[in-house]
Coordinates of C-alpha atoms in Angstrom, one line a residue:
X300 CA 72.8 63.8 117.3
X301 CA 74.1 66.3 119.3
X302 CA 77.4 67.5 121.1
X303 CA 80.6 69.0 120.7
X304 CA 81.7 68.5 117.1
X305 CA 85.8 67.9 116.7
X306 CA 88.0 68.2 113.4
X307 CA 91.0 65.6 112.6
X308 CA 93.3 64.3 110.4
X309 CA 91.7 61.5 108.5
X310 CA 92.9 57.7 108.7
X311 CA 93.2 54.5 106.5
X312 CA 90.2 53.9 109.6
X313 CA 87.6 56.1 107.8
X314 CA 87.9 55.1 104.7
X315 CA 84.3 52.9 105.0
X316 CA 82.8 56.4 106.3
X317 CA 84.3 58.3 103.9
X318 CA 82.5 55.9 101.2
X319 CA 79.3 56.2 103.1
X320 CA 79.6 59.9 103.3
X321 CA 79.9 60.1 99.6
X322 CA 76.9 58.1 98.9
X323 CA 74.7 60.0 101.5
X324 CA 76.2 63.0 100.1
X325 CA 76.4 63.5 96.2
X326 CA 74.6 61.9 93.6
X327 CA 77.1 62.3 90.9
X328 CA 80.8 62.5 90.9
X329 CA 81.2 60.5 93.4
X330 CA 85.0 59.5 94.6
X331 CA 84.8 55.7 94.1
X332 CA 86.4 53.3 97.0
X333 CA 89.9 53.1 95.6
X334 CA 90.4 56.9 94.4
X335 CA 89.5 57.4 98.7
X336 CA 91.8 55.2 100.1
X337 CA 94.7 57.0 97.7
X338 CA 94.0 60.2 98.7
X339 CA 94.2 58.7 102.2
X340 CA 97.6 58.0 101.8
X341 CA 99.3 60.8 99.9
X342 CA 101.4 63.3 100.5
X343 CA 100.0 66.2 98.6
X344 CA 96.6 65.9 100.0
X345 CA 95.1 66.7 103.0
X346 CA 91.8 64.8 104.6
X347 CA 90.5 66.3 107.5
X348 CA 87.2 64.9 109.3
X349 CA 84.4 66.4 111.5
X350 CA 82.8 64.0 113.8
X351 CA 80.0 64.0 116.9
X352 CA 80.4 61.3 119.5
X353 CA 82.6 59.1 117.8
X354 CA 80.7 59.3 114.5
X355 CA 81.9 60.8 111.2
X356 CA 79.7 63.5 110.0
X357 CA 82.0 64.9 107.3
X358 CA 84.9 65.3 105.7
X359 CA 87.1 67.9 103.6
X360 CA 89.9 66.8 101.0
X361 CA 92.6 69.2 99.8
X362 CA 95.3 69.7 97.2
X363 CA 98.4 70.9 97.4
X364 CA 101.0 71.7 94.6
X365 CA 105.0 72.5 95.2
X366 CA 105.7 76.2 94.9
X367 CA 102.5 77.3 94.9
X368 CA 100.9 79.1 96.8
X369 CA 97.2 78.3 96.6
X370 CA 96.0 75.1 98.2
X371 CA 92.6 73.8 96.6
X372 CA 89.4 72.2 99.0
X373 CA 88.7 69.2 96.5
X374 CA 85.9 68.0 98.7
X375 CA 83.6 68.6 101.4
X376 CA 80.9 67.0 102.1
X377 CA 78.3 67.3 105.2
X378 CA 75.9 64.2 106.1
X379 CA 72.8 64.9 105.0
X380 CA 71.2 63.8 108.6
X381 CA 73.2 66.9 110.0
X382 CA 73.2 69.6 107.9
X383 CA 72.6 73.0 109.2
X384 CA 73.8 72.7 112.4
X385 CA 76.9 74.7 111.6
X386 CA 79.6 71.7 110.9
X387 CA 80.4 72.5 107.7
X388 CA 81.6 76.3 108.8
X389 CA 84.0 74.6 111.6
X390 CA 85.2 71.9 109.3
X391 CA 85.9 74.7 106.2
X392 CA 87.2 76.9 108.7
X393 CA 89.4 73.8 109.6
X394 CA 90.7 73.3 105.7
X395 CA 91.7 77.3 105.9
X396 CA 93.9 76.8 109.5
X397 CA 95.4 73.4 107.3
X398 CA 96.0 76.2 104.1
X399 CA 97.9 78.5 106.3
X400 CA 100.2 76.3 107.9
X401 CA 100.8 75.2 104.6
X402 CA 101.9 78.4 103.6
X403 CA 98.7 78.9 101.3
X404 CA 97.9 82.3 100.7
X405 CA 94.8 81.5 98.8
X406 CA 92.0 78.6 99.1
X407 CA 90.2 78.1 96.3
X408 CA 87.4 75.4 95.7
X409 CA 84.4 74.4 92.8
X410 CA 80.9 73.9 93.6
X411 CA 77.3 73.5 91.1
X412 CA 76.4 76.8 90.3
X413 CA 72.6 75.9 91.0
X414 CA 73.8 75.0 94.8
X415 CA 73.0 78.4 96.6
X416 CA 73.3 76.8 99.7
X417 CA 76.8 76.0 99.8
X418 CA 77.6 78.9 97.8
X419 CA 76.3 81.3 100.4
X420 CA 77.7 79.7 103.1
X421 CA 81.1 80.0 101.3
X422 CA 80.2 83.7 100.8
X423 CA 79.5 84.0 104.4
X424 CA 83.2 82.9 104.8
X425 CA 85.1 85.4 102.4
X426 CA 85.2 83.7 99.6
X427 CA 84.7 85.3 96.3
X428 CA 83.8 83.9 92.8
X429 CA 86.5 83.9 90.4
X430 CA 85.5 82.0 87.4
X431 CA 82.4 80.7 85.9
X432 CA 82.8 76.8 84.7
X433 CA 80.2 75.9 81.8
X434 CA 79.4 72.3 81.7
X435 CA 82.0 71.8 85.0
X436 CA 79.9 68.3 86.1
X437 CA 79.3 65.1 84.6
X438 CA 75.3 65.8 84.0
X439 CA 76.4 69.0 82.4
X440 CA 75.5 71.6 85.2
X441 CA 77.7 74.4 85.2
X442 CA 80.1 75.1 88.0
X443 CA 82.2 78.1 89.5
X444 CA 85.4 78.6 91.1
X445 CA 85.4 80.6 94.4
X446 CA 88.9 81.8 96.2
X447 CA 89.5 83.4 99.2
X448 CA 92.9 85.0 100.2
X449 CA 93.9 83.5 104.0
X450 CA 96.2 86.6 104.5
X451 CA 93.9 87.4 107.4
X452 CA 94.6 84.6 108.9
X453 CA 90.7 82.8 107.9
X454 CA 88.5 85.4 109.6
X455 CA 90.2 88.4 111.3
X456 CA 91.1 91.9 110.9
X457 CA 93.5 94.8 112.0
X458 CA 93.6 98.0 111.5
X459 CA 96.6 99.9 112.6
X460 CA 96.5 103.7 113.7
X461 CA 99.1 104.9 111.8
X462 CA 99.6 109.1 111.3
X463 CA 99.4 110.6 107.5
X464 CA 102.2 112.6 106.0
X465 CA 102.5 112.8 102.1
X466 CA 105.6 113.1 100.4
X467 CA 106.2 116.9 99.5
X468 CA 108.7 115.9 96.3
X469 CA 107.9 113.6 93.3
X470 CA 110.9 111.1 94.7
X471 CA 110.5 111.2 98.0
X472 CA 107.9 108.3 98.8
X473 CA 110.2 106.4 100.7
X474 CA 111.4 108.7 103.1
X475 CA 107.3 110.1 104.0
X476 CA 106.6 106.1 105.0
X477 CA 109.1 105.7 106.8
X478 CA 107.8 109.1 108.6
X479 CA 104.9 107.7 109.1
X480 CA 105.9 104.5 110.4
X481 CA 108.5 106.4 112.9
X482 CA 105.9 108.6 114.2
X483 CA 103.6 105.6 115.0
X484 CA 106.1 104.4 117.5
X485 CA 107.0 107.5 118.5
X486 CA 104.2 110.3 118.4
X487 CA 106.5 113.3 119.4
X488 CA 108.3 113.4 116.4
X489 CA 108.1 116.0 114.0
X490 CA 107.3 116.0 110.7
X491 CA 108.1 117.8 108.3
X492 CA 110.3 118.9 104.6
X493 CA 113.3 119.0 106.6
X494 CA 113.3 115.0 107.9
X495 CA 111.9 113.9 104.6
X496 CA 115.4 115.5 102.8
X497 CA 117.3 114.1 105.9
X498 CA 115.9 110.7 105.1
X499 CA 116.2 111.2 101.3
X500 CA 120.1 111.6 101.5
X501 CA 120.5 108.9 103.7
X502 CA 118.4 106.3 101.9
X503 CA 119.1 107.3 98.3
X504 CA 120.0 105.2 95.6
X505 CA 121.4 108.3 94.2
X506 CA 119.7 107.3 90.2
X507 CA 116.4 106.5 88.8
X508 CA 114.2 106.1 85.9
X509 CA 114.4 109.4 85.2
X510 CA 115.4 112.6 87.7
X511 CA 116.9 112.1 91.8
X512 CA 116.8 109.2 92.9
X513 CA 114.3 107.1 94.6
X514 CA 114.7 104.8 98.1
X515 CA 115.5 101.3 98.3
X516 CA 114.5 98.9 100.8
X517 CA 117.9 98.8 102.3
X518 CA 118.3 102.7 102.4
X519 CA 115.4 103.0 104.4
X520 CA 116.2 100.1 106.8
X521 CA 119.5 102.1 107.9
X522 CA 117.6 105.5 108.0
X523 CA 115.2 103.7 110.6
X524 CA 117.8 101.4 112.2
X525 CA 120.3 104.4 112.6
X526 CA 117.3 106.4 114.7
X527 CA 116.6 103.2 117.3
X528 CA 114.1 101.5 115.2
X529 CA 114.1 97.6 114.6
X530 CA 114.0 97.3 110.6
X531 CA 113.5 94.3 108.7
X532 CA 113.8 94.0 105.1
X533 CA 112.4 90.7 103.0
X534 CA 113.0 90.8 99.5
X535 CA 112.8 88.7 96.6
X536 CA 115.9 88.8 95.0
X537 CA 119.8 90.0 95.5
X538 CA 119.7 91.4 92.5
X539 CA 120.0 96.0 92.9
X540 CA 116.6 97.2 93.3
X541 CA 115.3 99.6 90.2
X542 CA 118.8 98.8 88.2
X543 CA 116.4 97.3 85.3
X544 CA 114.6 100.2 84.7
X545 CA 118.1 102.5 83.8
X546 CA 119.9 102.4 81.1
X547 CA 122.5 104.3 81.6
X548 CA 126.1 102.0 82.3
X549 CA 127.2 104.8 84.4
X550 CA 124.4 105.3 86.4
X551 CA 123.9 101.7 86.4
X552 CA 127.4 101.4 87.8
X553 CA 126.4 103.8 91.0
X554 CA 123.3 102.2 91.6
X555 CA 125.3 99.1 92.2
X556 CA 128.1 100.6 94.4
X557 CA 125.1 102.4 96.5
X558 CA 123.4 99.7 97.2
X559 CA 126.5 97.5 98.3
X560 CA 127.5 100.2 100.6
X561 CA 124.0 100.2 102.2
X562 CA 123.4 96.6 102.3
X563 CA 127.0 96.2 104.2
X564 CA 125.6 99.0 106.9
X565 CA 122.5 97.5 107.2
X566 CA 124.3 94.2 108.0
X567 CA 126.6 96.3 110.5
X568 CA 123.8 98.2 112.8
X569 CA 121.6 94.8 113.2
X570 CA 118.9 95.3 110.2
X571 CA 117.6 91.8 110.0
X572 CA 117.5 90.7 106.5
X573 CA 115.7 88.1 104.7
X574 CA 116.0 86.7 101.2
X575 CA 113.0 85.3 99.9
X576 CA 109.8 85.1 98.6
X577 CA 107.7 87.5 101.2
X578 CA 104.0 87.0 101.5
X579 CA 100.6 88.4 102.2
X580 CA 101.3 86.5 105.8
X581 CA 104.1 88.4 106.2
X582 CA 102.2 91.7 106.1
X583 CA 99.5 90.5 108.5
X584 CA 101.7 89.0 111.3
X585 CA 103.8 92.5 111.4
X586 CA 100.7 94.2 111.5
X587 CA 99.4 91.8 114.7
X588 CA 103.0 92.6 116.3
X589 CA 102.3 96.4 116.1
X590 CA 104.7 96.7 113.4
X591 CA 104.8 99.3 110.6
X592 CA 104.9 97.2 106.5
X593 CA 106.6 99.8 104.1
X594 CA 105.7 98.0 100.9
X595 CA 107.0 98.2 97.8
X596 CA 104.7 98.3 94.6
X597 CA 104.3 99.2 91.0
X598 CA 101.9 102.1 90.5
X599 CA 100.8 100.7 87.2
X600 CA 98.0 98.7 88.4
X601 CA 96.7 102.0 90.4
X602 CA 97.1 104.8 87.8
X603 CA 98.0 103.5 84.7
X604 CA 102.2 105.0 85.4
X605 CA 105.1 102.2 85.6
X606 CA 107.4 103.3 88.6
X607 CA 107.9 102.1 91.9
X608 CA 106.7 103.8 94.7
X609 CA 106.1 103.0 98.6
X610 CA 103.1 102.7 100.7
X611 CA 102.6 101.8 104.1
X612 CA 100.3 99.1 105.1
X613 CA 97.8 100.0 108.2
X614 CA 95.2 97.4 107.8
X615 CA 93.6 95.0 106.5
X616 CA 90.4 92.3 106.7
X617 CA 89.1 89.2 105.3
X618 CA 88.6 90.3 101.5
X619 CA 90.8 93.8 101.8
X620 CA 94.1 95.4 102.5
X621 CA 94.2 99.5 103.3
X622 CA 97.4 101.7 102.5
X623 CA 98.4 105.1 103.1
X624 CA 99.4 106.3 99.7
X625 CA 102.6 109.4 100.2
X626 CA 101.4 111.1 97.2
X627 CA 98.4 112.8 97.2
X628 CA 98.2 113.6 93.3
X629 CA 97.1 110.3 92.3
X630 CA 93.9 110.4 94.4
X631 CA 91.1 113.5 93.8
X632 CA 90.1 112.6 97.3
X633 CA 91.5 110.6 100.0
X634 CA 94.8 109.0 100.0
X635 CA 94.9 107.9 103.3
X636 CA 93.8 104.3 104.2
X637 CA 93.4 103.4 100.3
X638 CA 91.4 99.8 100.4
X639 CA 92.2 97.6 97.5
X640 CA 91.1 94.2 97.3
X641 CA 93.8 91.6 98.5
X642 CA 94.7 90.3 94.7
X643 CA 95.3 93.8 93.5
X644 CA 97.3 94.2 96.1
X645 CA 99.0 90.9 95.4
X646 CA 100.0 91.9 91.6
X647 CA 100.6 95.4 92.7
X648 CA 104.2 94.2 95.2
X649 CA 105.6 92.9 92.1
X650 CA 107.7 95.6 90.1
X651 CA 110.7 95.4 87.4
X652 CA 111.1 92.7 84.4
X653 CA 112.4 90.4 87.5
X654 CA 108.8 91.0 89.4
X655 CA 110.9 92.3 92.7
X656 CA 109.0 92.1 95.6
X657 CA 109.9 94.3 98.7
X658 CA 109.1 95.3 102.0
X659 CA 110.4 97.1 105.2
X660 CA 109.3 96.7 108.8
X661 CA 109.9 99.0 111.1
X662 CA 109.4 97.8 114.6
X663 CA 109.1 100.3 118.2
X664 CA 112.6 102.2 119.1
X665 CA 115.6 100.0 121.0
X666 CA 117.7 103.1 121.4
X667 CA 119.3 105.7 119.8
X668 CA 119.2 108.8 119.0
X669 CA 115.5 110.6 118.4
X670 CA 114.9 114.0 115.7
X671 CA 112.0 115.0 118.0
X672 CA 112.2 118.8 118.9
X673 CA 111.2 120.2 121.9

């Protein structure tokens, strides 16, 4: 058989191919009749079908879960009589595109361990084995569970060209992103001590853990929004940013008031604002607009010291996302495009008891006024 091969949404229609599919295709742990035509009909799964000339050739069932965030490929199976003609690459790259517009930020699936053909072809695809599964299938082989992260949208890549400048004070991350992300737009602005105090006092949340102050995300949101810049901030939760990690009532107090007073101006110069949960997606859809990701995370994970601390996102690919890091200390060589893999990265962007989750977009000048020199 030969032609163009297309991908659908299954039907109570295929159900007598989907039976004959899983005889032709597995010899154990088959999906009897009945368990097919349920999964047909529910609302949590997903059956998408491949087919050549009118004829089913295979098929791919997925999972979903409420409030979660990974989707899982329960099936796929290729007929036999086609196999290795590159169907079962379009039809798992079909399952991904499903994941996605699910809001799936992972796709994770189970196959023999003793099957190194499907496993490579999965490797081919980005995904990466997470767990091994003794005794997974009903003869006793053993299995293993392979995810890949869809932040990348399935199979692309970006990487952003986006100027270095590290921080030249222990709490001045914030303000040497957003340096970075303003000189991306705009490549005749200086940089140097005196904009990263500039930014500092405008953007400061006055308090920290210990010593000056740190940024929050709405502090740096009005530094950029005040300059022309388009800023966007998604976060997690209303709650103050950092007030968890002081102790202090007084300080506590002024945290508070700060942050009030920057969330109101944000609201006044046009900073749009989002409250929510805010995703890998997130990241890679600024960084396909041309926009600059400030992104908040916990350095734990990196070196071992709770604090927060900012980075700006410049790229990322199927597997990997790459950071510019402000502060030079923590790296004996290069801090500039840091690659981590994307669930470190993932369980880096949660900080606090409350697991905050931050970011700040900045976005090409509107208008306004400009701290270029001539």
């Amino acid at each position: 058989m030969s032609g163009q091969s297309v991908v659908r949404l299954g039907t109570a229609e295929d159900l007598d191919a989907l039976v004959r599919l899983e005889k032709a295709g597995f010899t154990l742990d088959q999906f009897p009749r009945e368990q097919l035509r349920y999964l047909l009909n529910q609302a949590h799964t997903t059956v998408l079908i491949i087919e050549q000339q009118g004829r089913v050739c295979g098929a791919a069932i997925m999972a979903w879960r409420k409030k979660s965030s990974m989707g899982r490929l329960y099936s796929i199976v290729i007929d036999p009589a086609v196999q290795g003609r590159g169907l079962g690459g379009k039809l798992l790259e079909a399952c991904e595109d499903a994941a996605i517009k699910r809001g799936c930020e992972r796709l994770s699936l189970e196959v023999r361990a003793d099957n190194s053909r499907a496993i490579a072809m999965y490797e081919r695809h980005g995904y990466g084995i997470t767990e091994e599964l003794p005794g997974y299938y009903a003869d006793g082989a053993n299995g293993i569970r392979m995810v890949k992260f869809l932040g990348a949208g399935g199979a692309t890549a970006s990487r952003l060209a986006v100027p270095y400048y590290a921080q030249t004070l222990e709490f001045t991350c914030g303000p040497a992103c957003l340096m970075m992300a303003m000189h991306y737009h705009d490549r005749t602005l200086l940089l140097d001590r005196a904009l990263e105090l500039r930014l500092w006092k405008e953007a400061t949340s006055i308090f920290m853990t210990a010593g000056l102050g740190g940024c929050g995300p709405y502090g740096l949101a009005v530094a950029a929004q005040r300059r022309g810049y388009q800023a966007r901030v998604i976060v997690s939760t209303l709650q103050t940013p950092f007030l968890s990690s002081v102790r202090h009532a007084e300080k506590r107090e002024v945290i508070r008031l700060v942050d009030a007073q920057l969330r109101e101006e944000a609201q006044a110069l046009g900073v749009i604002q989002d409250h929510r949960h805010c995703s890998f997606r997130d990241i890679v859809q600024a960084i396909e607009q041309d926009i600059i990701p400030i992104v908040l995370i916990s350095t734990y994970r990196l070196h071992r010291v709770k604090a927060p601390h900012w980075v700006v996102v410049t790229g990322f690919d199927a597997r990997h996302v790459y950071f510019h890091d402000p502060y030079e200390g923590f790296y004996a060589g290069e801090a500039r495009h840091v690659r981590s893999a994307i669930a470190d990265f993932q369980r880096m962007r949660q900080y606090g008891k409350a697991l905050d989750k931050s970011i700040v977009f900045v976005a090409r000048r509107r208008h306004g006024r400009s701290e270029r020199r001539h």
